[in-house]
């Protein structure tokens, strides 16, 4: 039952993240891939959190390196590099996701189910904190940062437990301080 619940939570979170928006080369600002070939090349060129965040960093942050999961339930998504880890210091269901994508922070802001935006500076880098409206405030926190290829994002989900011991944004802050310097510019 726990595995099924965790899979449903992960699927819901990642589907929400992946629904940021479609790609188009007609928007102002950074041009985004408009063909499958362009998207494949752009995806291949993205920074990969699964291979670019050292295990020692994750362990020092209380994340279980053995719980690493790539993609959405193991399936890679075009335009995204996705990695998730469980938090060993908190109850089951409390985990972090780190993403790199061709999508932009402007697309995150434009998505109607992303709410409660707050400009933040973490590790000297400007970004935007928000949450998804289908989660309670004590279940979800995301922070996105612009990059030359789109954006990099972290999220903390506490959807697997009824006991919300630590607000997700509070738990995400020290993790972000350590991981954001690894993001591409």
XYZ file of N, CA and C in Angstrom:
555
model
N 0.824 -1.200 0.000
C 0.000 0.000 0.000
C 0.863 1.258 0.000
N 1.943 1.252 0.812
C 2.812 2.411 0.879
C 3.454 2.685 -0.476
N 3.900 1.641 -1.153
C 4.514 1.818 -2.465
C 3.510 2.406 -3.439
N 2.278 1.910 -3.423
C 1.244 2.434 -4.319
C 0.981 3.905 -4.012
N 0.870 4.262 -2.718
C 0.613 5.651 -2.340
C 1.775 6.538 -2.786
N 3.017 6.096 -2.529
C 4.182 6.875 -2.916
C 4.215 7.057 -4.424
N 3.929 6.000 -5.183
C 3.924 6.103 -6.645
C 2.874 7.100 -7.109
N 1.710 7.069 -6.486
C 0.653 8.007 -6.863
C 1.070 9.436 -6.559
N 1.705 9.644 -5.407
C 2.158 10.979 -5.032
C 3.220 11.463 -6.004
N 4.207 10.614 -6.287
C 5.271 11.004 -7.203
C 4.706 11.298 -8.582
N 3.797 10.453 -9.055
C 3.186 10.663 -10.359
C 2.446 11.990 -10.394
N 1.680 12.287 -9.372
C 0.927 13.529 -9.320
C 1.847 14.731 -9.328
N 2.897 14.701 -8.507
C 3.820 15.825 -8.431
C 4.517 16.030 -9.763
N 5.059 14.974 -10.303
C 5.817 15.124 -11.535
C 4.931 15.476 -12.710
N 3.740 14.951 -12.750
C 2.830 15.340 -13.829
C 2.502 16.818 -13.729
N 2.336 17.316 -12.521
C 2.089 18.747 -12.335
C 3.272 19.568 -12.794
N 4.478 19.124 -12.457
C 5.677 19.831 -12.879
C 5.828 19.766 -14.389
N 5.581 18.609 -14.978
C 5.767 18.436 -16.411
C 4.732 19.188 -17.223
N 3.659 19.570 -16.624
C 2.611 20.289 -17.347
C 2.867 21.786 -17.367
N 4.103 22.195 -17.122
C 4.445 23.614 -17.102
C 4.002 24.291 -18.382
N 4.260 23.686 -19.507
C 3.826 24.285 -20.760
C 4.479 23.624 -21.949
N 3.948 23.886 -23.104
C 4.501 23.338 -24.338
C 5.661 24.176 -24.824
N 6.338 23.654 -25.808
C 7.486 24.364 -26.367
C 7.077 25.086 -27.630
N 7.666 26.236 -27.826
C 7.366 27.004 -29.017
C 8.560 27.857 -29.376
N 8.771 28.066 -30.642
C 9.858 28.944 -31.063
C 9.340 30.331 -31.408
N 8.063 30.584 -31.173
C 7.491 31.873 -31.541
C 7.345 32.813 -30.362
N 7.646 32.363 -29.155
C 7.538 33.231 -27.991
C 8.739 34.155 -27.937
N 8.549 35.316 -27.294
C 9.682 36.200 -27.106
C 10.555 35.631 -25.998
N 11.809 36.043 -25.960
C 12.726 35.520 -24.956
C 13.478 34.326 -25.505
N 13.779 33.354 -24.637
C 14.526 32.178 -25.067
C 13.688 31.330 -26.003
N 14.224 31.030 -27.175
C 13.525 30.146 -28.111
C 13.557 28.733 -27.568
N 12.459 28.045 -27.654
C 12.349 26.681 -27.153
C 12.226 25.719 -28.325
N 12.654 24.464 -28.144
C 12.573 23.492 -29.227
C 11.142 23.341 -29.733
N 10.992 23.226 -31.056
C 9.666 23.104 -31.620
C 9.462 21.792 -32.359
N 10.514 20.990 -32.518
C 10.373 19.704 -33.177
C 10.914 18.620 -32.261
N 10.545 17.377 -32.554
C 11.011 16.254 -31.759
C 12.531 16.177 -31.781
N 13.127 16.395 -32.947
C 14.585 16.349 -33.061
C 15.219 17.445 -32.221
N 14.685 18.678 -32.324
C 15.201 19.782 -31.520
C 15.039 19.493 -30.032
N 13.891 18.960 -29.650
C 13.623 18.658 -28.240
C 14.555 17.562 -27.740
N 14.802 16.558 -28.542
C 15.722 15.487 -28.151
C 17.123 16.040 -27.921
N 17.583 16.885 -28.825
C 18.908 17.490 -28.687
C 18.958 18.401 -27.465
N 17.915 19.185 -27.267
C 17.866 20.087 -26.112
C 17.838 19.290 -24.807
N 17.088 18.206 -24.772
C 17.022 17.360 -23.578
C 18.383 16.754 -23.285
N 19.040 16.249 -24.308
C 20.357 15.632 -24.122
C 21.377 16.629 -23.570
N 21.214 17.910 -23.906
C 22.165 18.936 -23.479
C 21.881 19.468 -22.069
N 20.753 19.101 -21.473
C 20.402 19.612 -20.142
C 21.343 19.090 -19.060
N 21.501 19.905 -18.033
C 22.213 19.509 -16.823
C 21.430 18.378 -16.173
N 22.095 17.317 -15.738
C 21.433 16.130 -15.198
C 21.642 16.043 -13.683
N 20.594 16.300 -12.899
C 20.754 16.261 -11.442
C 21.146 14.882 -10.917
N 20.745 13.813 -11.592
C 21.082 12.466 -11.117
C 22.581 12.200 -11.171
N 23.263 12.819 -12.106
C 24.701 12.579 -12.228
C 25.555 13.768 -11.779
N 24.953 14.948 -11.625
C 25.736 16.142 -11.321
C 25.683 16.574 -9.857
N 24.869 15.926 -9.063
C 24.853 16.232 -7.630
C 25.589 15.095 -6.935
N 26.718 15.396 -6.290
C 27.506 14.329 -5.653
C 26.736 13.622 -4.530
N 26.933 12.317 -4.439
C 26.317 11.547 -3.354
C 26.694 12.118 -1.996
N 27.914 12.594 -1.856
C 28.353 13.151 -0.568
C 27.515 14.372 -0.183
N 27.138 15.183 -1.164
C 26.289 16.350 -0.905
C 24.913 15.893 -0.451
N 24.348 14.933 -1.161
C 23.013 14.423 -0.821
C 23.005 13.812 0.573
N 24.009 12.995 0.883
C 24.096 12.352 2.195
C 24.219 13.397 3.303
N 25.035 14.430 3.070
C 25.207 15.474 4.092
C 23.912 16.237 4.354
N 22.994 16.214 3.371
C 21.710 16.901 3.503
C 20.617 16.004 4.080
N 20.958 14.746 4.376
C 19.967 13.824 4.927
C 19.121 13.142 3.874
N 19.612 13.100 2.625
C 18.869 12.430 1.567
C 19.453 11.044 1.338
N 18.594 10.093 1.052
C 18.986 8.694 0.866
C 19.430 8.472 -0.575
N 20.741 8.361 -0.802
C 21.246 8.204 -2.167
C 20.764 6.909 -2.813
N 20.443 5.904 -2.012
C 19.953 4.629 -2.545
C 18.526 4.743 -3.072
N 17.825 5.793 -2.696
C 16.432 5.968 -3.133
C 16.331 6.727 -4.453
N 17.455 7.064 -5.060
C 17.465 7.874 -6.291
C 16.574 7.262 -7.364
N 15.724 8.143 -7.947
C 14.838 7.753 -9.048
C 14.944 8.792 -10.143
N 15.114 8.338 -11.354
C 15.255 9.221 -12.500
C 13.972 9.207 -13.316
N 13.617 10.357 -13.880
C 12.428 10.445 -14.726
C 11.149 10.406 -13.915
N 10.057 10.124 -14.594
C 8.748 9.984 -13.952
C 8.477 8.489 -13.848
N 8.587 7.978 -12.630
C 8.450 6.540 -12.382
C 9.357 5.735 -13.313
N 10.589 6.243 -13.500
C 11.585 5.560 -14.302
C 11.549 5.867 -15.778
N 10.597 6.672 -16.224
C 10.480 7.014 -17.642
C 10.991 8.439 -17.849
N 11.960 8.586 -18.751
C 12.501 9.917 -19.046
C 11.469 10.716 -19.839
N 11.401 12.007 -19.575
C 10.447 12.896 -20.233
C 11.169 13.850 -21.168
N 10.695 14.006 -22.398
C 11.323 14.956 -23.327
C 11.315 16.371 -22.745
N 12.463 17.025 -22.831
C 12.574 18.401 -22.331
C 12.891 18.490 -20.856
N 13.120 17.359 -20.195
C 13.345 17.338 -18.752
C 14.458 16.373 -18.384
N 15.205 16.707 -17.342
C 16.079 15.789 -16.614
C 15.572 15.858 -15.181
N 15.141 14.726 -14.642
C 14.455 14.680 -13.352
C 15.130 13.667 -12.448
N 15.298 14.033 -11.189
C 15.813 13.091 -10.205
C 15.137 13.354 -8.861
N 14.849 12.279 -8.129
C 14.183 12.382 -6.818
C 14.907 11.518 -5.812
N 14.889 11.968 -4.546
C 15.457 11.209 -3.437
C 14.519 11.316 -2.238
N 14.541 10.278 -1.405
C 13.795 10.308 -0.148
C 14.633 11.003 0.918
N 13.956 11.620 1.867
C 14.591 12.295 2.984
C 14.638 11.320 4.156
N 15.824 10.917 4.581
C 15.953 9.904 5.638
C 15.589 10.436 7.018
N 15.580 11.761 7.198
C 15.306 12.348 8.510
C 13.830 12.547 8.799
N 12.979 12.262 7.818
C 11.560 12.525 7.991
C 10.753 11.312 7.568
N 9.477 11.284 7.887
C 8.647 10.112 7.586
C 8.583 9.805 6.091
N 8.232 8.584 5.804
C 8.072 8.147 4.426
C 7.153 9.096 3.672
N 7.488 9.369 2.438
C 6.677 10.282 1.632
C 7.251 11.675 1.570
N 8.262 11.953 2.381
C 8.911 13.257 2.390
C 10.124 13.135 1.477
N 10.085 13.770 0.321
C 11.176 13.623 -0.629
C 11.438 14.889 -1.404
N 12.590 14.893 -2.077
C 12.994 16.052 -2.865
C 13.134 15.655 -4.325
N 12.744 16.581 -5.185
C 12.961 16.423 -6.615
C 13.825 17.571 -7.107
N 14.713 17.262 -8.040
C 15.533 18.289 -8.674
C 15.374 18.102 -10.175
N 15.102 19.191 -10.883
C 14.790 19.145 -12.307
C 15.631 20.138 -13.075
N 15.885 19.795 -14.314
C 16.448 20.716 -15.288
C 15.550 20.588 -16.510
N 15.181 21.704 -17.110
C 14.214 21.651 -18.204
C 14.421 22.776 -19.209
N 13.876 22.569 -20.388
C 13.889 23.597 -21.422
C 12.808 24.646 -21.159
N 11.886 24.360 -20.256
C 10.822 25.303 -19.922
C 11.395 26.439 -19.073
N 10.642 27.504 -18.925
C 11.149 28.710 -18.275
C 10.387 29.047 -16.995
N 10.989 29.924 -16.214
C 10.332 30.424 -15.003
C 9.063 31.184 -15.378
N 9.069 31.877 -16.500
C 7.845 32.570 -16.946
C 6.714 31.567 -17.177
N 7.020 30.398 -17.710
C 6.000 29.366 -17.899
C 5.475 28.857 -16.556
N 6.363 28.730 -15.575
C 5.940 28.335 -14.219
C 4.967 29.368 -13.675
N 5.309 30.639 -13.818
C 4.442 31.712 -13.311
C 3.101 31.748 -14.037
N 3.074 31.353 -15.291
C 1.841 31.410 -16.084
C 0.907 30.233 -15.835
N 1.394 29.183 -15.245
C 0.555 28.005 -15.007
C -0.445 28.304 -13.890
N -1.748 28.188 -14.156
C -2.767 28.570 -13.179
C -2.728 27.785 -11.861
N -2.240 26.558 -11.865
C -2.226 25.759 -10.632
C -0.981 26.008 -9.793
N -0.057 26.846 -10.267
C 1.075 27.271 -9.452
C 0.664 28.567 -8.759
N 0.819 28.591 -7.433
C 0.310 29.721 -6.649
C 1.329 30.158 -5.599
N 1.001 31.255 -4.925
C 1.769 31.783 -3.797
C 3.230 32.027 -4.158
N 3.440 32.760 -5.217
C 4.790 33.068 -5.686
C 5.490 34.025 -4.734
N 6.773 33.766 -4.542
C 7.591 34.611 -3.683
C 8.993 34.656 -4.294
N 9.483 35.852 -4.591
C 10.847 35.973 -5.086
C 11.804 35.647 -3.945
N 12.839 34.856 -4.260
C 13.816 34.445 -3.250
C 15.223 34.577 -3.827
N 16.185 34.666 -2.938
C 17.596 34.590 -3.308
C 18.187 33.479 -2.465
N 18.717 32.469 -3.144
C 19.308 31.320 -2.463
C 20.704 31.111 -3.025
N 21.675 31.030 -2.135
C 23.076 30.860 -2.523
C 23.483 31.940 -3.528
N 22.954 33.162 -3.329
C 23.286 34.285 -4.182
C 22.594 34.297 -5.535
N 21.630 33.424 -5.717
C 20.957 33.312 -7.018
C 19.466 33.615 -6.869
N 18.942 34.458 -7.751
C 17.531 34.839 -7.700
C 16.664 33.756 -8.324
N 15.562 33.477 -7.639
C 14.605 32.496 -8.131
C 13.214 32.824 -7.641
N 12.296 31.895 -7.845
C 10.920 32.083 -7.411
C 10.455 30.826 -6.670
N 9.879 31.057 -5.494
C 9.304 29.974 -4.694
C 7.803 29.955 -4.939
N 7.208 28.759 -4.987
C 5.772 28.625 -5.210
C 5.317 27.259 -4.743
N 4.022 27.037 -4.819
C 3.488 25.708 -4.556
C 2.375 25.417 -5.559
N 2.006 24.148 -5.635
C 0.935 23.739 -6.533
C -0.381 23.755 -5.757
N -1.408 24.292 -6.366
C -2.683 24.506 -5.671
C -3.376 23.212 -5.252
N -3.074 22.088 -5.876
C -3.751 20.845 -5.496
C -3.141 20.202 -4.250
N -2.126 20.839 -3.669
C -1.559 20.401 -2.395
C -1.835 21.457 -1.343
N -1.935 21.019 -0.105
C -2.035 21.952 1.005
C -0.697 22.666 1.163
N -0.716 23.811 1.826
C 0.496 24.603 2.021
C 1.574 23.831 2.765
N 1.194 22.882 3.603
C 2.178 22.120 4.370
C 2.601 20.820 3.675
N 2.267 20.691 2.383
C 2.627 19.478 1.652
C 3.602 19.701 0.509
N 3.725 20.894 -0.010
C 4.477 21.108 -1.244
C 5.189 22.447 -1.217
N 6.427 22.455 -1.735
C 7.170 23.693 -1.919
C 8.102 23.496 -3.106
N 8.143 24.461 -4.008
C 9.019 24.412 -5.165
C 9.759 25.734 -5.291
N 10.995 25.650 -5.816
C 11.788 26.847 -6.086
C 12.417 26.662 -7.464
N 12.223 27.629 -8.347
C 12.738 27.549 -9.714
C 13.714 28.697 -9.973
N 14.737 28.394 -10.772
C 15.785 29.353 -11.116
C 16.003 29.344 -12.614
N 16.088 30.514 -13.240
C 16.359 30.547 -14.683
C 17.769 30.039 -14.979
N 17.909 29.385 -16.135
C 19.210 28.959 -16.648
C 19.272 29.347 -18.121
N 20.435 29.216 -18.724
C 20.597 29.553 -20.138
C 19.755 28.640 -21.028
N 19.453 27.424 -20.558
C 18.681 26.474 -21.368
C 17.222 26.384 -20.957
N 16.790 27.125 -19.943
C 15.409 27.074 -19.468
C 15.340 27.384 -17.990
N 15.308 26.330 -17.166
C 15.313 26.543 -15.730
C 15.756 25.270 -15.015
N 16.111 25.449 -13.743
C 16.381 24.348 -12.829
C 15.449 24.554 -11.641
N 14.964 23.465 -11.086
C 13.956 23.559 -10.030
C 14.193 22.501 -8.974
N 13.853 22.854 -7.745
C 13.825 21.905 -6.637
C 12.401 21.874 -6.112
N 11.971 20.717 -5.627
C 10.700 20.678 -4.918
C 10.790 19.719 -3.755
N 10.000 20.002 -2.751
C 9.901 19.161 -1.564
C 8.443 18.781 -1.428
N 8.204 17.493 -1.313
C 6.837 17.003 -1.169
C 6.707 16.227 0.118
N 5.692 16.560 0.881
C 5.356 15.837 2.094
C 3.922 15.353 1.933
N 3.693 14.526 0.924
C 2.346 14.065 0.640
C 2.024 12.691 1.173
N 3.017 11.999 1.737
C 2.795 10.621 2.138
C 2.444 10.431 3.596
N 2.422 11.487 4.377
C 2.131 11.339 5.795
C 1.085 12.339 6.238
N 0.345 11.967 7.243
C -0.628 12.902 7.814
C 0.049 13.856 8.781
N 1.156 13.399 9.372
C 1.881 14.230 10.322
C 2.855 15.109 9.553
N 2.571 16.356 9.467
C 3.419 17.307 8.740
C 4.356 17.962 9.754
N 5.470 17.283 10.037
C 6.366 17.707 11.098
C 7.142 18.985 10.775
N 7.517 19.157 9.540
C 8.302 20.310 9.139
C 7.694 20.894 7.870
N 7.445 22.191 7.838
C 6.944 22.786 6.604
C 7.921 22.514 5.455
N 7.410 22.121 4.293
C 8.305 21.742 3.197
C 9.255 22.855 2.747
N 8.818 24.107 2.753
C 9.723 25.190 2.354
C 10.855 25.352 3.373
N 10.547 25.127 4.637
C 11.567 25.212 5.680
C 12.604 24.097 5.503
N 12.167 22.899 5.173
C 13.089 21.784 4.958
C 13.858 21.960 3.646
N 13.222 22.529 2.625
C 13.857 22.691 1.325
C 14.971 23.732 1.344
N 14.869 24.729 2.202
C 15.832 25.832 2.232
C 17.287 25.364 2.363
N 17.659 24.552 3.374
C 19.070 24.144 3.476
C 19.505 23.235 2.321
N 18.590 22.468 1.796
C 18.907 21.622 0.640
C 19.197 22.502 -0.566
N 18.355 23.512 -0.782
C 18.552 24.429 -1.898
C 19.875 25.180 -1.768
N 20.220 25.616 -0.563
C 21.485 26.338 -0.348
C 22.679 25.511 -0.816
N 22.610 24.200 -0.649
C 23.714 23.322 -1.047
C 23.681 22.928 -2.522
N 22.487 22.818 -3.099
C 22.351 22.303 -4.471
C 22.331 23.413 -5.518
N 21.752 24.559 -5.207
C 21.645 25.648 -6.192
C 23.010 26.039 -6.771
N 24.090 26.070 -5.995
C 25.386 26.411 -6.616
C 25.827 25.416 -7.698
N 25.237 24.243 -7.721
C 25.573 23.243 -8.740
C 24.792 23.462 -10.028
N 23.715 24.247 -9.970
C 22.892 24.502 -11.155
C 23.702 25.232 -12.220
N 23.404 24.955 -13.488
C 24.059 25.731 -14.541
C 23.537 27.163 -14.533
N 24.330 28.056 -15.052
C 23.919 29.477 -15.131
C 22.979 29.681 -16.287
